[in-house]
Amino acid sequence: MIRAIPPADRTILEQGLKRLKLRRVRELLDDVNELALREEPSYLDFLAYIVDQEIAAREHTQQIKRLKSAKFPFHKTLDDFDFAFQNSISRQSMLDLATLGFVEAHENIVLLGPQGVGKTHLAVALGIAAVNAGYRVLFMTADSLTQTIYSALADGTLSQHMNRILRNDLIILDEVGYLSLDATGSNHLFQVIAKAYETRSLIVTSNLEFQEWGELFDKPATAAAVLDRLLHHAHIITLKGESYRMRSRLRVPPTKEV
Ligand code: ADP
Ligand code: MG
């Protein structure tokens, strides 16, 4: 039983906060002290307030770390996406996906369509939503995945690399289909997809239709095995239309030279 609260010694208090790693409380000490003198909250309200401040600061730090380790190629969200231009998908269906039930259920998303229609943008936007919700996310292109696998095979670090990839809740594999894969690449891409199956979520983007995936892998059987896992619990989104990058050339007449 505590009998008496001794007056605080500022130096000892700061040392204690440091030792407990309560960095935010330490930073806020003077401000929060002034605030409390002004507002006179209950002691419990005061304690709850500083605990909340510390938790919020830690969550923010974690979020920044997760955002960095996701390695997104750019930072764009669904708010930045022009659904009027890309009218082959509904805004509502994307907003539904952004509630992240698919990550919770270990389902996949496949975004198909030609160059420039917004596949990477949507994959990144969903990835950012997942990071903000507290999930671990990793973005990589199929090409960078195969490069990683080749160098890991060369220096004997494959299992560490595989673990590092597969510890994420959501793995985004961008641009599957631009480069065809040899036997090693095919086999390891299959390994990633098979290991993620029903325990992780994947977002895969591709310029190829599924019938064309046979040519992407070294054997049609590997393509079939990949598609089997990938599509078992998948939301398939097909984007159509013109490249967004070309839109100004499509819509605005060229300015005349003077
Ligand atoms: P893809 O991956 O299908 O080739 P990207 O997602 O890389 O296409 O899109 C190309 C560029 O155009 C990106 O900068 C992206 O943010 C932008 N973009 C594409 N579609 C849209 C859209 N509907 N609204 C806003 N920006 C878009
Ligand atoms: Mg892309």
Short mmCIF file of C-alpha atoms and ligand atoms in Angstrom, two decimals:
data_model
loop_
_atom_site.label_atom_id
_atom_site.label_comp_id
_atom_site.label_asym_id
_atom_site.label_seq_id
_atom_site.Cartn_x
_atom_site.Cartn_y
_atom_site.Cartn_z
CA MET A 1 0.00 0.00 0.00
CA ILE A 2 1.34 3.44 -0.96
CA ARG A 3 1.19 5.78 2.02
CA ALA A 4 2.50 9.08 0.71
CA ILE A 5 3.55 10.60 -2.59
CA PRO A 6 6.84 12.44 -2.23
CA PRO A 7 7.40 15.66 -4.19
CA ALA A 8 8.89 15.06 -7.65
CA ASP A 9 12.56 15.56 -8.32
CA ARG A 10 12.75 16.75 -11.90
CA THR A 11 16.09 15.10 -12.68
CA ILE A 12 15.07 11.77 -11.20
CA LEU A 13 11.72 11.94 -13.01
CA GLU A 14 13.47 12.54 -16.34
CA GLN A 15 15.89 9.69 -15.69
CA GLY A 16 12.96 7.41 -14.84
CA LEU A 17 11.09 8.33 -18.01
CA LYS A 18 14.23 7.72 -20.01
CA ARG A 19 14.76 4.35 -18.38
CA LEU A 20 11.16 3.35 -19.13
CA LYS A 21 11.61 4.67 -22.69
CA LEU A 22 8.64 7.03 -22.33
CA ARG A 23 10.07 9.46 -24.82
CA ARG A 24 6.88 11.28 -25.67
CA VAL A 25 5.98 11.85 -22.02
CA ARG A 26 9.46 13.24 -21.46
CA GLU A 27 9.06 15.60 -24.41
CA LEU A 28 5.63 16.73 -23.24
CA LEU A 29 6.50 17.11 -19.58
CA ASP A 30 6.42 20.91 -19.37
CA ASP A 31 3.47 21.39 -21.70
CA VAL A 32 1.37 18.77 -20.03
CA ASN A 33 2.24 20.10 -16.60
CA GLU A 34 1.07 23.58 -17.59
CA LEU A 35 -2.06 22.16 -19.18
CA ALA A 36 -2.91 20.22 -16.04
CA LEU A 37 -2.35 23.27 -13.80
CA ARG A 38 -4.75 25.22 -16.02
CA GLU A 39 -7.43 22.59 -16.51
CA GLU A 40 -7.16 20.71 -13.26
CA PRO A 41 -8.17 17.30 -14.59
CA SER A 42 -8.69 14.38 -12.22
CA TYR A 43 -5.50 12.45 -11.49
CA LEU A 44 -6.87 9.50 -13.42
CA ASP A 45 -7.71 11.71 -16.44
CA PHE A 46 -4.20 13.14 -16.29
CA LEU A 47 -2.62 9.69 -16.22
CA ALA A 48 -4.86 8.46 -19.05
CA TYR A 49 -3.93 11.51 -21.13
CA ILE A 50 -0.18 11.00 -20.90
CA VAL A 51 -0.48 7.24 -21.49
CA ASP A 52 -2.54 8.01 -24.62
CA GLN A 53 0.04 10.50 -25.83
CA GLU A 54 2.84 7.95 -25.46
CA ILE A 55 0.84 5.23 -27.28
CA ALA A 56 -0.10 7.58 -30.13
CA ALA A 57 3.53 8.63 -30.60
CA ARG A 58 4.72 5.01 -30.66
CA GLU A 59 2.05 4.01 -33.15
CA HIS A 60 3.08 6.89 -35.37
CA THR A 61 6.72 5.80 -35.23
CA GLN A 62 5.75 2.21 -36.06
CA GLN A 63 3.63 3.40 -38.97
CA ILE A 64 6.53 5.38 -40.41
CA LYS A 65 8.77 2.33 -40.05
CA ARG A 66 6.25 0.07 -41.77
CA LEU A 67 5.81 2.61 -44.55
CA LYS A 68 9.56 2.70 -45.12
CA SER A 69 9.98 -1.06 -45.06
CA ALA A 70 7.08 -1.51 -47.53
CA LYS A 71 9.32 0.09 -50.22
CA PHE A 72 6.51 1.65 -52.23
CA PRO A 73 7.75 3.21 -55.48
CA PHE A 74 5.61 6.32 -54.82
CA HIS A 75 3.05 7.54 -52.30
CA LYS A 76 -0.41 7.71 -53.88
CA THR A 77 -3.75 6.91 -52.34
CA LEU A 78 -7.29 6.23 -53.54
CA ASP A 79 -8.03 9.94 -53.00
CA ASP A 80 -5.46 10.68 -55.70
CA PHE A 81 -7.13 8.28 -58.13
CA ASP A 82 -9.39 9.73 -60.82
CA PHE A 83 -12.26 7.26 -61.05
CA ALA A 84 -13.92 9.38 -63.72
CA PHE A 85 -10.97 8.82 -66.02
CA GLN A 86 -10.63 5.13 -65.11
CA ASN A 87 -14.28 4.16 -65.38
CA SER A 88 -13.82 0.42 -65.90
CA ILE A 89 -13.79 -0.05 -62.12
CA SER A 90 -16.13 1.32 -59.49
CA ARG A 91 -14.91 3.62 -56.78
CA GLN A 92 -17.13 1.77 -54.32
CA SER A 93 -15.52 -1.61 -55.01
CA MET A 94 -12.06 -0.12 -54.43
CA LEU A 95 -13.23 1.59 -51.22
CA ASP A 96 -14.59 -1.79 -50.08
CA LEU A 97 -11.22 -3.41 -50.72
CA ALA A 98 -9.55 -0.57 -48.83
CA THR A 99 -11.42 -1.68 -45.69
CA LEU A 100 -8.91 -4.56 -45.85
CA GLY A 101 -11.20 -7.52 -45.24
CA PHE A 102 -9.14 -9.26 -47.94
CA VAL A 103 -5.98 -9.00 -45.82
CA GLU A 104 -7.77 -10.34 -42.77
CA ALA A 105 -9.16 -13.24 -44.84
CA HIS A 106 -5.81 -13.94 -46.60
CA GLU A 107 -7.38 -13.30 -49.99
CA ASN A 108 -5.58 -12.01 -53.06
CA ILE A 109 -6.18 -9.22 -55.53
CA VAL A 110 -5.14 -9.44 -59.16
CA LEU A 111 -5.07 -6.23 -61.18
CA LEU A 112 -4.95 -6.79 -64.92
CA GLY A 113 -4.69 -4.36 -67.80
CA PRO A 114 -2.40 -2.60 -70.23
CA GLN A 115 0.36 -0.12 -69.42
CA GLY A 116 -0.55 3.12 -67.66
CA VAL A 117 -4.14 2.36 -66.61
CA GLY A 118 -3.47 2.62 -62.87
CA LYS A 119 -2.61 -0.92 -61.71
CA THR A 120 0.46 0.08 -59.70
CA HIS A 121 -1.30 3.16 -58.34
CA LEU A 122 -4.19 1.06 -56.99
CA ALA A 123 -1.85 -1.61 -55.61
CA VAL A 124 0.16 1.08 -53.78
CA ALA A 125 -3.02 2.80 -52.53
CA LEU A 126 -4.28 -0.47 -51.01
CA GLY A 127 -0.82 -1.14 -49.61
CA ILE A 128 -0.74 2.26 -47.91
CA ALA A 129 -4.20 1.65 -46.47
CA ALA A 130 -2.89 -1.66 -45.06
CA VAL A 131 0.20 0.03 -43.55
CA ASN A 132 -2.04 2.65 -41.93
CA ALA A 133 -4.19 -0.11 -40.47
CA GLY A 134 -1.14 -1.70 -38.85
CA TYR A 135 -0.29 -4.45 -41.35
CA ARG A 136 3.20 -5.25 -42.57
CA VAL A 137 3.42 -4.74 -46.32
CA LEU A 138 6.12 -5.33 -48.92
CA PHE A 139 6.06 -4.00 -52.46
CA MET A 140 8.32 -5.55 -55.08
CA THR A 141 8.28 -5.96 -58.83
CA ALA A 142 8.44 -9.51 -60.17
CA ASP A 143 11.78 -8.51 -61.65
CA SER A 144 13.22 -7.30 -58.35
CA LEU A 145 11.94 -10.48 -56.70
CA THR A 146 13.80 -12.66 -59.18
CA GLN A 147 16.93 -10.51 -58.84
CA THR A 148 16.72 -10.91 -55.06
CA ILE A 149 16.32 -14.66 -55.44
CA TYR A 150 19.30 -14.95 -57.78
CA SER A 151 21.62 -13.01 -55.50
CA ALA A 152 20.31 -14.89 -52.44
CA LEU A 153 20.99 -18.19 -54.19
CA ALA A 154 24.50 -17.01 -55.01
CA ASP A 155 25.38 -16.07 -51.43
CA GLY A 156 23.38 -18.78 -49.66
CA THR A 157 20.87 -16.44 -48.01
CA LEU A 158 17.71 -17.67 -49.72
CA SER A 159 15.86 -18.82 -46.63
CA GLN A 160 16.47 -15.49 -44.83
CA HIS A 161 15.20 -13.61 -47.87
CA MET A 162 12.16 -15.85 -48.23
CA ASN A 163 11.36 -15.38 -44.53
CA ARG A 164 11.77 -11.63 -44.84
CA ILE A 165 9.30 -11.58 -47.73
CA LEU A 166 6.82 -13.98 -46.19
CA ARG A 167 6.65 -12.35 -42.77
CA ASN A 168 4.56 -9.57 -44.35
CA ASP A 169 0.78 -9.64 -44.13
CA LEU A 170 0.46 -8.25 -47.64
CA ILE A 171 2.94 -8.83 -50.47
CA ILE A 172 2.55 -6.76 -53.61
CA LEU A 173 4.08 -8.29 -56.72
CA ASP A 174 4.02 -5.68 -59.43
CA GLU A 175 4.55 -6.20 -63.16
CA VAL A 176 4.26 -9.95 -63.41
CA GLY A 177 4.51 -10.62 -67.11
CA TYR A 178 6.93 -8.05 -68.45
CA LEU A 179 9.82 -10.48 -68.29
CA SER A 180 9.56 -14.20 -68.86
CA LEU A 181 11.14 -16.41 -66.25
CA ASP A 182 13.66 -19.22 -66.53
CA ALA A 183 13.34 -22.44 -64.53
CA THR A 184 14.90 -20.95 -61.36
CA GLY A 185 12.81 -17.78 -61.52
CA SER A 186 9.63 -19.75 -62.25
CA ASN A 187 10.20 -22.18 -59.45
CA HIS A 188 10.92 -19.52 -56.83
CA LEU A 189 8.06 -17.27 -57.85
CA PHE A 190 5.88 -20.35 -57.44
CA GLN A 191 7.43 -20.94 -53.99
CA VAL A 192 6.55 -17.41 -52.85
CA ILE A 193 2.97 -17.73 -54.08
CA ALA A 194 2.55 -21.25 -52.68
CA LYS A 195 3.94 -20.26 -49.27
CA ALA A 196 1.74 -17.17 -49.12
CA TYR A 197 -1.32 -19.22 -50.06
CA GLU A 198 -4.04 -18.95 -47.39
CA THR A 199 -1.67 -17.43 -44.81
CA ARG A 200 -0.81 -14.09 -46.44
CA SER A 201 -2.40 -11.78 -49.00
CA LEU A 202 -0.97 -10.99 -52.38
CA ILE A 203 -1.70 -8.17 -54.76
CA VAL A 204 -0.42 -9.09 -58.20
CA THR A 205 -0.47 -6.77 -61.19
CA SER A 206 -0.01 -7.97 -64.75
CA ASN A 207 -0.27 -6.77 -68.30
CA LEU A 208 -0.95 -10.35 -69.42
CA GLU A 209 -4.26 -12.17 -69.55
CA PHE A 210 -4.28 -15.47 -67.68
CA GLN A 211 -4.20 -17.51 -70.90
CA GLU A 212 -0.83 -15.88 -71.65
CA TRP A 213 0.76 -16.85 -68.32
CA GLY A 214 1.84 -20.21 -69.75
CA GLU A 215 4.51 -18.40 -71.76
CA LEU A 216 5.72 -16.43 -68.77
CA PHE A 217 6.88 -19.47 -66.81
CA ASP A 218 9.34 -22.09 -67.96
CA LYS A 219 6.62 -24.77 -68.08
CA PRO A 220 2.86 -24.41 -68.53
CA ALA A 221 2.46 -26.69 -65.47
CA THR A 222 4.18 -24.09 -63.25
CA ALA A 223 1.89 -21.37 -64.58
CA ALA A 224 -1.12 -23.61 -63.85
CA ALA A 225 0.11 -24.29 -60.30
CA VAL A 226 0.71 -20.56 -59.69
CA LEU A 227 -2.73 -19.58 -61.01
CA ASP A 228 -4.36 -22.34 -58.99
CA ARG A 229 -3.07 -20.86 -55.69
CA LEU A 230 -3.32 -17.24 -56.72
CA LEU A 231 -6.89 -17.37 -57.95
CA HIS A 232 -8.44 -19.68 -55.38
CA HIS A 233 -9.48 -16.76 -53.12
CA ALA A 234 -9.00 -13.75 -55.36
CA HIS A 235 -10.62 -10.51 -56.38
CA ILE A 236 -9.85 -10.02 -60.04
CA ILE A 237 -9.97 -6.47 -61.33
CA THR A 238 -9.58 -5.79 -65.02
CA LEU A 239 -8.69 -2.24 -65.96
CA LYS A 240 -9.30 -0.99 -69.46
CA GLY A 241 -8.80 2.22 -71.33
CA GLU A 242 -6.05 4.57 -72.29
CA SER A 243 -2.86 5.27 -70.41
CA TYR A 244 -3.36 8.01 -67.81
CA ARG A 245 0.06 9.41 -68.73
CA MET A 246 -1.18 9.98 -72.27
CA ARG A 247 -4.45 11.62 -71.24
CA SER A 248 -3.34 15.17 -71.90
CA ARG A 249 -2.35 14.19 -75.41
CA LEU A 250 -5.73 12.56 -75.88
CA ARG A 251 -7.88 15.34 -74.54
CA VAL A 252 -6.11 18.67 -74.86
CA PRO A 253 -5.28 19.89 -78.35
CA PRO A 254 -1.56 20.56 -78.79
CA THR A 255 -0.56 24.18 -78.18
CA LYS A 256 0.55 25.98 -81.31
CA GLU A 257 4.06 27.28 -81.49
CA VAL A 258 4.35 31.04 -81.76
P1 ADP B 1 0.16 0.79 -64.62
O1 ADP B 1 0.75 0.21 -63.38
O2 ADP B 1 -1.19 0.23 -64.96
O3 ADP B 1 1.09 0.74 -65.80
P2 ADP B 1 0.34 3.22 -63.10
O4 ADP B 1 -0.48 2.90 -61.89
O5 ADP B 1 1.81 3.18 -62.94
O6 ADP B 1 -0.10 2.32 -64.34
O7 ADP B 1 -0.12 4.65 -63.64
C1 ADP B 1 0.76 5.48 -64.38
C2 ADP B 1 0.75 6.87 -63.78
O8 ADP B 1 -0.54 7.46 -64.00
C3 ADP B 1 0.96 6.89 -62.28
O9 ADP B 1 1.63 8.06 -61.96
C4 ADP B 1 -0.46 6.89 -61.71
O10 ADP B 1 -0.51 7.52 -60.45
C5 ADP B 1 -1.20 7.70 -62.75
N1 ADP B 1 -2.58 7.23 -62.93
C6 ADP B 1 -3.02 6.17 -63.66
N2 ADP B 1 -4.34 6.10 -63.66
C7 ADP B 1 -4.77 7.12 -62.88
C8 ADP B 1 -6.08 7.59 -62.48
N3 ADP B 1 -7.20 7.02 -62.92
N4 ADP B 1 -6.14 8.68 -61.66
C9 ADP B 1 -5.00 9.29 -61.25
N5 ADP B 1 -3.75 8.92 -61.60
C10 ADP B 1 -3.63 7.85 -62.41
MG MG B 2 2.63 -0.54 -63.15
#
